Amino acid sequence: MTVRRTTEKRNWAWNLAVGVLKPPILASVRRDWRDGEKIPATGGCLVVFNHISHIDPLMAAHFVYDHGRLPHYLAKSTLFDNKVLGGFLRTVGQIPVERLTRNAVGAFDAAVAGIREGKCVVVYPEGTLTRDPGLWPMQGKSGAARIALETGCPVIPVGQWGSHELLAPYAKKPDLVPRKTVLMKAGDPVDLSDLVDQPHTPAVVGEATDRIMAALTSLVADLRDEAPPSERFDPRKAGVRPIGNPNEKPRKPRSGR
């Protein structure tokens, strides 16, 4: 495993985050990092991951950090509601996203601005934990593709596998024993060069999204040494909830008195 030191300036919050979070991660999992040097050492870029566990952001941040970059996430806006946590997240440059609202356009603008400032922005193109029964990458959302097409930045896909064994989807407690192995593999930049200068119509954005998800699926298949489904899972067609735990029944609204 090749580790590359970051040349980006870290503030106090980054130093605190690394000092607090890295030791327990190292103690909890074995890391099988592959080809992380494909993440550009400098300049704005978009790194996209498949999503199988709520612990993924910590593991992805570790992977990106180990290969020389400070990760900047599009994070759920509810995480910023707490003054202390929200202030900390903003200090380390994380970007709030209000999912399923018109305010999500602000996150797009912030991500584009971050990339143009030379930041490494991390995105989960699926928008939430995969709903695929086998935990394969499902149909992607358009956000990552739109950011990539707007900026023309390198899009580095990273397939991952194993974090779900440490913390299963929507589980409340991690499974620490025996020690789990998390595998991550970076791929070559997704080729969107023929799409960047075209009008960003739904068809063009859809094609870019499909290429990103295809690259992720190929990497996951390589890590799992299995063939992926012939068709990516579509939650809408399956009638699965778009966000939140798909196994929970929707809460009934309280009746007025």
PDB file of C-alpha atoms in Angstrom:
ATOM      1  CA  MET A   1       0.000   0.000   0.000  1.00  0.00           C
ATOM      2  CA  THR A   2       1.468   3.340  -1.088  1.00  0.00           C
ATOM      3  CA  VAL A   3       0.839   6.283   1.241  1.00  0.00           C
ATOM      4  CA  ARG A   4       1.385   9.829   0.002  1.00  0.00           C
ATOM      5  CA  ARG A   5       1.806  12.767   2.381  1.00  0.00           C
ATOM      6  CA  THR A   6      -0.549  15.683   1.841  1.00  0.00           C
ATOM      7  CA  THR A   7       0.899  19.010   0.779  1.00  0.00           C
ATOM      8  CA  GLU A   8      -2.377  20.805   1.504  1.00  0.00           C
ATOM      9  CA  LYS A   9      -2.474  23.138   4.498  1.00  0.00           C
ATOM     10  CA  ARG A  10      -4.335  21.683   7.496  1.00  0.00           C
ATOM     11  CA  ASN A  11      -6.000  23.934  10.058  1.00  0.00           C
ATOM     12  CA  TRP A  12      -6.542  23.074  13.720  1.00  0.00           C
ATOM     13  CA  ALA A  13      -9.789  21.256  12.959  1.00  0.00           C
ATOM     14  CA  TRP A  14      -8.107  18.962  10.447  1.00  0.00           C
ATOM     15  CA  ASN A  15      -5.308  18.206  12.898  1.00  0.00           C
ATOM     16  CA  LEU A  16      -7.876  17.396  15.586  1.00  0.00           C
ATOM     17  CA  ALA A  17      -9.938  15.192  13.258  1.00  0.00           C
ATOM     18  CA  VAL A  18      -6.913  13.210  12.121  1.00  0.00           C
ATOM     19  CA  GLY A  19      -5.603  12.823  15.660  1.00  0.00           C
ATOM     20  CA  VAL A  20      -8.936  11.689  17.081  1.00  0.00           C
ATOM     21  CA  LEU A  21     -10.345   9.541  14.266  1.00  0.00           C
ATOM     22  CA  LYS A  22      -7.373   7.844  12.635  1.00  0.00           C
ATOM     23  CA  PRO A  23      -6.164   5.731  15.628  1.00  0.00           C
ATOM     24  CA  PRO A  24      -9.502   3.954  16.254  1.00  0.00           C
ATOM     25  CA  ILE A  25      -9.920   3.292  12.536  1.00  0.00           C
ATOM     26  CA  LEU A  26      -6.468   1.726  12.377  1.00  0.00           C
ATOM     27  CA  ALA A  27      -7.314  -0.401  15.415  1.00  0.00           C
ATOM     28  CA  SER A  28     -10.731  -1.498  14.087  1.00  0.00           C
ATOM     29  CA  VAL A  29     -10.010  -2.577  10.508  1.00  0.00           C
ATOM     30  CA  ARG A  30      -7.374  -3.921   8.192  1.00  0.00           C
ATOM     31  CA  ARG A  31      -6.900  -1.717   5.142  1.00  0.00           C
ATOM     32  CA  ASP A  32      -6.398  -3.054   1.634  1.00  0.00           C
ATOM     33  CA  TRP A  33      -5.811   0.158  -0.312  1.00  0.00           C
ATOM     34  CA  ARG A  34      -5.211  -0.180  -4.052  1.00  0.00           C
ATOM     35  CA  ASP A  35      -4.145   2.344  -6.710  1.00  0.00           C
ATOM     36  CA  GLY A  36      -4.869   5.399  -4.549  1.00  0.00           C
ATOM     37  CA  GLU A  37      -2.072   7.233  -6.349  1.00  0.00           C
ATOM     38  CA  LYS A  38      -4.577   7.719  -9.184  1.00  0.00           C
ATOM     39  CA  ILE A  39      -6.119  10.511  -7.098  1.00  0.00           C
ATOM     40  CA  PRO A  40      -4.462  13.709  -8.417  1.00  0.00           C
ATOM     41  CA  ALA A  41      -1.837  15.042  -6.009  1.00  0.00           C
ATOM     42  CA  THR A  42      -2.921  18.637  -6.626  1.00  0.00           C
ATOM     43  CA  GLY A  43      -5.754  20.558  -8.236  1.00  0.00           C
ATOM     44  CA  GLY A  44      -9.513  20.322  -8.114  1.00  0.00           C
ATOM     45  CA  CYS A  45     -10.948  16.852  -8.559  1.00  0.00           C
ATOM     46  CA  LEU A  46     -14.041  14.780  -7.842  1.00  0.00           C
ATOM     47  CA  VAL A  47     -13.645  11.418  -6.107  1.00  0.00           C
ATOM     48  CA  VAL A  48     -16.735   9.194  -6.254  1.00  0.00           C
ATOM     49  CA  PHE A  49     -17.443   6.128  -4.097  1.00  0.00           C
ATOM     50  CA  ASN A  50     -20.138   3.464  -3.934  1.00  0.00           C
ATOM     51  CA  HIS A  51     -22.069   3.545  -0.651  1.00  0.00           C
ATOM     52  CA  ILE A  52     -22.752   0.461   1.520  1.00  0.00           C
ATOM     53  CA  SER A  53     -22.419   1.562   5.164  1.00  0.00           C
ATOM     54  CA  HIS A  54     -22.830   4.633   7.340  1.00  0.00           C
ATOM     55  CA  ILE A  55     -19.167   4.281   8.257  1.00  0.00           C
ATOM     56  CA  ASP A  56     -18.155   4.804   4.612  1.00  0.00           C
ATOM     57  CA  PRO A  57     -17.393   8.544   4.969  1.00  0.00           C
ATOM     58  CA  LEU A  58     -14.774   7.834   7.646  1.00  0.00           C
ATOM     59  CA  MET A  59     -13.169   5.064   5.601  1.00  0.00           C
ATOM     60  CA  ALA A  60     -13.261   7.098   2.390  1.00  0.00           C
ATOM     61  CA  ALA A  61     -11.738  10.093   4.157  1.00  0.00           C
ATOM     62  CA  HIS A  62      -8.957   7.825   5.420  1.00  0.00           C
ATOM     63  CA  PHE A  63      -8.304   6.512   1.897  1.00  0.00           C
ATOM     64  CA  VAL A  64      -8.215   9.990   0.363  1.00  0.00           C
ATOM     65  CA  TYR A  65      -6.081  11.385   3.187  1.00  0.00           C
ATOM     66  CA  ASP A  66      -3.645   8.474   2.949  1.00  0.00           C
ATOM     67  CA  HIS A  67      -3.102   9.414  -0.681  1.00  0.00           C
ATOM     68  CA  GLY A  68      -2.248  13.034  -0.108  1.00  0.00           C
ATOM     69  CA  ARG A  69      -5.527  14.969  -0.229  1.00  0.00           C
ATOM     70  CA  LEU A  70      -7.913  16.574   2.239  1.00  0.00           C
ATOM     71  CA  PRO A  71     -11.446  15.309   1.468  1.00  0.00           C
ATOM     72  CA  HIS A  72     -14.357  17.746   1.264  1.00  0.00           C
ATOM     73  CA  TYR A  73     -17.787  16.126   1.482  1.00  0.00           C
ATOM     74  CA  LEU A  74     -21.312  16.955   0.470  1.00  0.00           C
ATOM     75  CA  ALA A  75     -22.806  16.163   3.900  1.00  0.00           C
ATOM     76  CA  LYS A  76     -26.418  15.941   5.078  1.00  0.00           C
ATOM     77  CA  SER A  77     -27.558  19.365   6.257  1.00  0.00           C
ATOM     78  CA  THR A  78     -28.987  17.876   9.478  1.00  0.00           C
ATOM     79  CA  LEU A  79     -25.414  17.232  10.638  1.00  0.00           C
ATOM     80  CA  PHE A  80     -24.903  20.994  10.700  1.00  0.00           C
ATOM     81  CA  ASP A  81     -27.890  21.670  12.968  1.00  0.00           C
ATOM     82  CA  ASN A  82     -25.794  21.119  16.075  1.00  0.00           C
ATOM     83  CA  LYS A  83     -23.780  24.295  16.658  1.00  0.00           C
ATOM     84  CA  VAL A  84     -20.631  22.507  17.808  1.00  0.00           C
ATOM     85  CA  LEU A  85     -20.621  19.762  15.190  1.00  0.00           C
ATOM     86  CA  GLY A  86     -21.845  22.092  12.461  1.00  0.00           C
ATOM     87  CA  GLY A  87     -19.142  24.626  13.251  1.00  0.00           C
ATOM     88  CA  PHE A  88     -16.504  21.928  13.201  1.00  0.00           C
ATOM     89  CA  LEU A  89     -17.712  20.522   9.870  1.00  0.00           C
ATOM     90  CA  ARG A  90     -17.650  23.960   8.289  1.00  0.00           C
ATOM     91  CA  THR A  91     -14.147  24.597   9.646  1.00  0.00           C
ATOM     92  CA  VAL A  92     -12.878  21.467   7.855  1.00  0.00           C
ATOM     93  CA  GLY A  93     -14.617  22.601   4.680  1.00  0.00           C
ATOM     94  CA  GLN A  94     -17.543  20.200   4.488  1.00  0.00           C
ATOM     95  CA  ILE A  95     -20.545  21.210   2.366  1.00  0.00           C
ATOM     96  CA  PRO A  96     -24.147  20.942   3.681  1.00  0.00           C
ATOM     97  CA  VAL A  97     -26.733  19.319   1.396  1.00  0.00           C
ATOM     98  CA  GLU A  98     -30.481  19.575   1.875  1.00  0.00           C
ATOM     99  CA  ARG A  99     -31.645  16.463   0.084  1.00  0.00           C
ATOM    100  CA  LEU A 100     -34.890  16.499  -1.885  1.00  0.00           C
ATOM    101  CA  THR A 101     -35.187  20.301  -1.591  1.00  0.00           C
ATOM    102  CA  ARG A 102     -34.533  23.197  -3.925  1.00  0.00           C
ATOM    103  CA  ASN A 103     -31.715  24.309  -1.634  1.00  0.00           C
ATOM    104  CA  ALA A 104     -29.642  21.380  -2.949  1.00  0.00           C
ATOM    105  CA  VAL A 105     -28.586  23.730  -5.770  1.00  0.00           C
ATOM    106  CA  GLY A 106     -26.521  25.600  -3.174  1.00  0.00           C
ATOM    107  CA  ALA A 107     -24.515  22.437  -2.550  1.00  0.00           C
ATOM    108  CA  PHE A 108     -23.893  22.117  -6.285  1.00  0.00           C
ATOM    109  CA  ASP A 109     -22.597  25.678  -6.444  1.00  0.00           C
ATOM    110  CA  ALA A 110     -20.416  25.110  -3.357  1.00  0.00           C
ATOM    111  CA  ALA A 111     -18.963  21.901  -4.790  1.00  0.00           C
ATOM    112  CA  VAL A 112     -18.199  23.588  -8.114  1.00  0.00           C
ATOM    113  CA  ALA A 113     -16.559  26.512  -6.315  1.00  0.00           C
ATOM    114  CA  GLY A 114     -14.524  24.132  -4.162  1.00  0.00           C
ATOM    115  CA  ILE A 115     -13.194  22.249  -7.175  1.00  0.00           C
ATOM    116  CA  ARG A 116     -12.324  25.493  -8.930  1.00  0.00           C
ATOM    117  CA  GLU A 117     -10.390  26.482  -5.786  1.00  0.00           C
ATOM    118  CA  GLY A 118      -8.363  23.273  -6.138  1.00  0.00           C
ATOM    119  CA  LYS A 119     -10.148  21.133  -3.538  1.00  0.00           C
ATOM    120  CA  CYS A 120     -10.733  17.389  -3.604  1.00  0.00           C
ATOM    121  CA  VAL A 121     -14.498  16.899  -3.342  1.00  0.00           C
ATOM    122  CA  VAL A 122     -15.914  13.489  -2.368  1.00  0.00           C
ATOM    123  CA  VAL A 123     -19.364  12.468  -3.612  1.00  0.00           C
ATOM    124  CA  TYR A 124     -21.535   9.365  -3.316  1.00  0.00           C
ATOM    125  CA  PRO A 125     -23.329   9.378  -6.699  1.00  0.00           C
ATOM    126  CA  GLU A 126     -26.091   7.090  -5.414  1.00  0.00           C
ATOM    127  CA  GLY A 127     -27.103   9.802  -2.952  1.00  0.00           C
ATOM    128  CA  THR A 128     -27.684   7.331  -0.121  1.00  0.00           C
ATOM    129  CA  LEU A 129     -26.848   3.766   0.902  1.00  0.00           C
ATOM    130  CA  THR A 130     -27.465   1.398  -1.983  1.00  0.00           C
ATOM    131  CA  ARG A 131     -30.869  -0.278  -2.002  1.00  0.00           C
ATOM    132  CA  ASP A 132     -29.605  -3.139  -4.146  1.00  0.00           C
ATOM    133  CA  PRO A 133     -30.276  -6.421  -2.252  1.00  0.00           C
ATOM    134  CA  GLY A 134     -26.728  -7.597  -3.002  1.00  0.00           C
ATOM    135  CA  LEU A 135     -25.198  -4.195  -2.109  1.00  0.00           C
ATOM    136  CA  TRP A 136     -24.112  -3.548  -5.691  1.00  0.00           C
ATOM    137  CA  PRO A 137     -24.031   0.072  -6.903  1.00  0.00           C
ATOM    138  CA  MET A 138     -27.553   1.105  -7.836  1.00  0.00           C
ATOM    139  CA  GLN A 139     -28.845   3.781 -10.211  1.00  0.00           C
ATOM    140  CA  GLY A 140     -26.948   7.011  -9.638  1.00  0.00           C
ATOM    141  CA  LYS A 141     -28.225  10.520  -9.065  1.00  0.00           C
ATOM    142  CA  SER A 142     -27.190  13.311 -11.419  1.00  0.00           C
ATOM    143  CA  GLY A 143     -25.251  15.469  -8.936  1.00  0.00           C
ATOM    144  CA  ALA A 144     -21.760  14.055  -9.471  1.00  0.00           C
ATOM    145  CA  ALA A 145     -22.145  14.149 -13.255  1.00  0.00           C
ATOM    146  CA  ARG A 146     -23.413  17.737 -13.201  1.00  0.00           C
ATOM    147  CA  ILE A 147     -20.467  18.861 -11.057  1.00  0.00           C
ATOM    148  CA  ALA A 148     -18.015  17.056 -13.347  1.00  0.00           C
ATOM    149  CA  LEU A 149     -19.505  18.486 -16.530  1.00  0.00           C
ATOM    150  CA  GLU A 150     -19.619  22.010 -15.112  1.00  0.00           C
ATOM    151  CA  THR A 151     -15.977  21.987 -14.014  1.00  0.00           C
ATOM    152  CA  GLY A 152     -14.345  19.573 -16.447  1.00  0.00           C
ATOM    153  CA  CYS A 153     -12.351  18.218 -13.500  1.00  0.00           C
ATOM    154  CA  PRO A 154     -10.917  14.699 -13.213  1.00  0.00           C
ATOM    155  CA  VAL A 155     -13.474  12.207 -11.874  1.00  0.00           C
ATOM    156  CA  ILE A 156     -11.764   9.400  -9.964  1.00  0.00           C
ATOM    157  CA  PRO A 157     -13.968   6.366  -9.171  1.00  0.00           C
ATOM    158  CA  VAL A 158     -13.163   4.390  -6.017  1.00  0.00           C
ATOM    159  CA  GLY A 159     -14.857   1.040  -5.478  1.00  0.00           C
ATOM    160  CA  GLN A 160     -15.046  -0.200  -1.915  1.00  0.00           C
ATOM    161  CA  TRP A 161     -16.091  -3.405  -0.153  1.00  0.00           C
ATOM    162  CA  GLY A 162     -16.026  -4.644   3.439  1.00  0.00           C
ATOM    163  CA  SER A 163     -17.232  -1.669   5.463  1.00  0.00           C
ATOM    164  CA  HIS A 164     -20.701  -3.246   5.613  1.00  0.00           C
ATOM    165  CA  GLU A 165     -19.224  -6.102   7.632  1.00  0.00           C
ATOM    166  CA  LEU A 166     -18.003  -3.625  10.235  1.00  0.00           C
ATOM    167  CA  LEU A 167     -21.290  -1.709  10.285  1.00  0.00           C
ATOM    168  CA  ALA A 168     -24.191  -3.254   8.368  1.00  0.00           C
ATOM    169  CA  PRO A 169     -26.593  -0.907   6.580  1.00  0.00           C
ATOM    170  CA  TYR A 170     -28.769   0.875   9.175  1.00  0.00           C
ATOM    171  CA  ALA A 171     -27.246  -1.142  12.029  1.00  0.00           C
ATOM    172  CA  LYS A 172     -26.844   0.763  15.295  1.00  0.00           C
ATOM    173  CA  LYS A 173     -23.766  -1.058  16.579  1.00  0.00           C
ATOM    174  CA  PRO A 174     -20.535  -2.060  14.800  1.00  0.00           C
ATOM    175  CA  ASP A 175     -19.329  -5.663  14.651  1.00  0.00           C
ATOM    176  CA  LEU A 176     -15.711  -5.319  15.779  1.00  0.00           C
ATOM    177  CA  VAL A 177     -14.762  -8.991  16.280  1.00  0.00           C
ATOM    178  CA  PRO A 178     -13.171 -10.493  14.332  1.00  0.00           C
ATOM    179  CA  ARG A 179     -11.293  -7.563  12.834  1.00  0.00           C
ATOM    180  CA  LYS A 180     -12.664  -6.715   9.401  1.00  0.00           C
ATOM    181  CA  THR A 181     -10.841  -5.860   6.180  1.00  0.00           C
ATOM    182  CA  VAL A 182     -11.952  -2.878   4.107  1.00  0.00           C
ATOM    183  CA  LEU A 183     -10.891  -2.910   0.478  1.00  0.00           C
ATOM    184  CA  MET A 184     -10.729   0.198  -1.688  1.00  0.00           C
ATOM    185  CA  LYS A 185      -9.518   0.507  -5.247  1.00  0.00           C
ATOM    186  CA  ALA A 186      -9.205   3.675  -7.297  1.00  0.00           C
ATOM    187  CA  GLY A 187      -9.762   3.539 -11.028  1.00  0.00           C
ATOM    188  CA  ASP A 188      -8.643   5.633 -13.969  1.00  0.00           C
ATOM    189  CA  PRO A 189     -10.439   8.963 -14.464  1.00  0.00           C
ATOM    190  CA  VAL A 190     -13.885   8.529 -15.997  1.00  0.00           C
ATOM    191  CA  ASP A 191     -13.683   9.790 -19.575  1.00  0.00           C
ATOM    192  CA  LEU A 192     -16.270  12.554 -19.975  1.00  0.00           C
ATOM    193  CA  SER A 193     -14.209  14.632 -22.424  1.00  0.00           C
ATOM    194  CA  ASP A 194     -16.689  14.252 -25.268  1.00  0.00           C
ATOM    195  CA  LEU A 195     -19.560  15.461 -23.051  1.00  0.00           C
ATOM    196  CA  VAL A 196     -18.066  18.483 -21.270  1.00  0.00           C
ATOM    197  CA  ASP A 197     -18.469  20.941 -24.151  1.00  0.00           C
ATOM    198  CA  GLN A 198     -21.940  19.737 -25.119  1.00  0.00           C
ATOM    199  CA  PRO A 199     -25.086  21.408 -23.742  1.00  0.00           C
ATOM    200  CA  HIS A 200     -25.772  19.757 -20.399  1.00  0.00           C
ATOM    201  CA  THR A 201     -29.116  18.319 -21.345  1.00  0.00           C
ATOM    202  CA  PRO A 202     -30.765  15.546 -19.311  1.00  0.00           C
ATOM    203  CA  ALA A 203     -29.526  13.050 -21.898  1.00  0.00           C
ATOM    204  CA  VAL A 204     -25.906  14.225 -21.610  1.00  0.00           C
ATOM    205  CA  VAL A 205     -26.056  14.304 -17.801  1.00  0.00           C
ATOM    206  CA  GLY A 206     -27.636  10.846 -17.848  1.00  0.00           C
ATOM    207  CA  GLU A 207     -24.842   9.492 -20.050  1.00  0.00           C
ATOM    208  CA  ALA A 208     -22.198  10.954 -17.733  1.00  0.00           C
ATOM    209  CA  THR A 209     -23.961   9.450 -14.722  1.00  0.00           C
ATOM    210  CA  ASP A 210     -24.093   6.033 -16.388  1.00  0.00           C
ATOM    211  CA  ARG A 211     -20.354   6.154 -17.129  1.00  0.00           C
ATOM    212  CA  ILE A 212     -19.556   7.048 -13.522  1.00  0.00           C
ATOM    213  CA  MET A 213     -21.735   4.253 -12.141  1.00  0.00           C
ATOM    214  CA  ALA A 214     -20.348   1.760 -14.670  1.00  0.00           C
ATOM    215  CA  ALA A 215     -16.794   2.583 -13.546  1.00  0.00           C
ATOM    216  CA  LEU A 216     -17.747   2.119  -9.894  1.00  0.00           C
ATOM    217  CA  THR A 217     -19.547  -1.152 -10.596  1.00  0.00           C
ATOM    218  CA  SER A 218     -16.532  -2.527 -12.471  1.00  0.00           C
ATOM    219  CA  LEU A 219     -14.235  -1.709  -9.526  1.00  0.00           C
ATOM    220  CA  VAL A 220     -16.614  -3.293  -7.000  1.00  0.00           C
ATOM    221  CA  ALA A 221     -16.898  -6.407  -9.170  1.00  0.00           C
ATOM    222  CA  ASP A 222     -13.110  -6.647  -9.194  1.00  0.00           C
ATOM    223  CA  LEU A 223     -12.912  -6.347  -5.397  1.00  0.00           C
ATOM    224  CA  ARG A 224     -15.673  -8.900  -4.880  1.00  0.00           C
ATOM    225  CA  ASP A 225     -14.429 -11.184  -7.669  1.00  0.00           C
ATOM    226  CA  GLU A 226     -18.036 -11.544  -8.767  1.00  0.00           C
ATOM    227  CA  ALA A 227     -20.111 -10.559 -11.768  1.00  0.00           C
ATOM    228  CA  PRO A 228     -22.504  -7.653 -11.100  1.00  0.00           C
ATOM    229  CA  PRO A 229     -26.213  -7.765 -11.975  1.00  0.00           C
ATOM    230  CA  SER A 230     -26.961  -7.205 -15.655  1.00  0.00           C
ATOM    231  CA  GLU A 231     -29.088  -4.181 -14.735  1.00  0.00           C
ATOM    232  CA  ARG A 232     -28.492  -1.653 -11.953  1.00  0.00           C
ATOM    233  CA  PHE A 233     -31.143  -1.582  -9.235  1.00  0.00           C
ATOM    234  CA  ASP A 234     -33.637   1.273  -9.596  1.00  0.00           C
ATOM    235  CA  PRO A 235     -35.359   2.157  -6.269  1.00  0.00           C
ATOM    236  CA  ARG A 236     -38.155   4.001  -8.028  1.00  0.00           C
ATOM    237  CA  LYS A 237     -39.143   1.012 -10.114  1.00  0.00           C
ATOM    238  CA  ALA A 238     -38.897  -1.209  -7.041  1.00  0.00           C
ATOM    239  CA  GLY A 239     -41.024   1.164  -4.947  1.00  0.00           C
ATOM    240  CA  VAL A 240     -38.269   1.606  -2.328  1.00  0.00           C
ATOM    241  CA  ARG A 241     -37.991   4.712  -0.151  1.00  0.00           C
ATOM    242  CA  PRO A 242     -35.498   7.185  -1.695  1.00  0.00           C
ATOM    243  CA  ILE A 243     -33.877   8.125   1.654  1.00  0.00           C
ATOM    244  CA  GLY A 244     -33.891   6.722   5.180  1.00  0.00           C
ATOM    245  CA  ASN A 245     -34.101   3.096   6.266  1.00  0.00           C
ATOM    246  CA  PRO A 246     -36.055   1.242   3.558  1.00  0.00           C
ATOM    247  CA  ASN A 247     -36.968  -1.465   6.065  1.00  0.00           C
ATOM    248  CA  GLU A 248     -38.832   0.897   8.386  1.00  0.00           C
ATOM    249  CA  LYS A 249     -42.488   1.605   7.856  1.00  0.00           C
ATOM    250  CA  PRO A 250     -43.314   5.298   7.353  1.00  0.00           C
ATOM    251  CA  ARG A 251     -44.513   6.941  10.543  1.00  0.00           C
ATOM    252  CA  LYS A 252     -48.180   7.803  10.650  1.00  0.00           C
ATOM    253  CA  PRO A 253     -48.836  11.529  11.096  1.00  0.00           C
ATOM    254  CA  ARG A 254     -50.170  12.498  14.495  1.00  0.00           C
ATOM    255  CA  SER A 255     -53.849  13.314  14.520  1.00  0.00           C
ATOM    256  CA  GLY A 256     -54.806  16.735  15.802  1.00  0.00           C
ATOM    257  CA  ARG A 257     -56.756  17.182  18.985  1.00  0.00           C
TER     258      ARG A 257
END
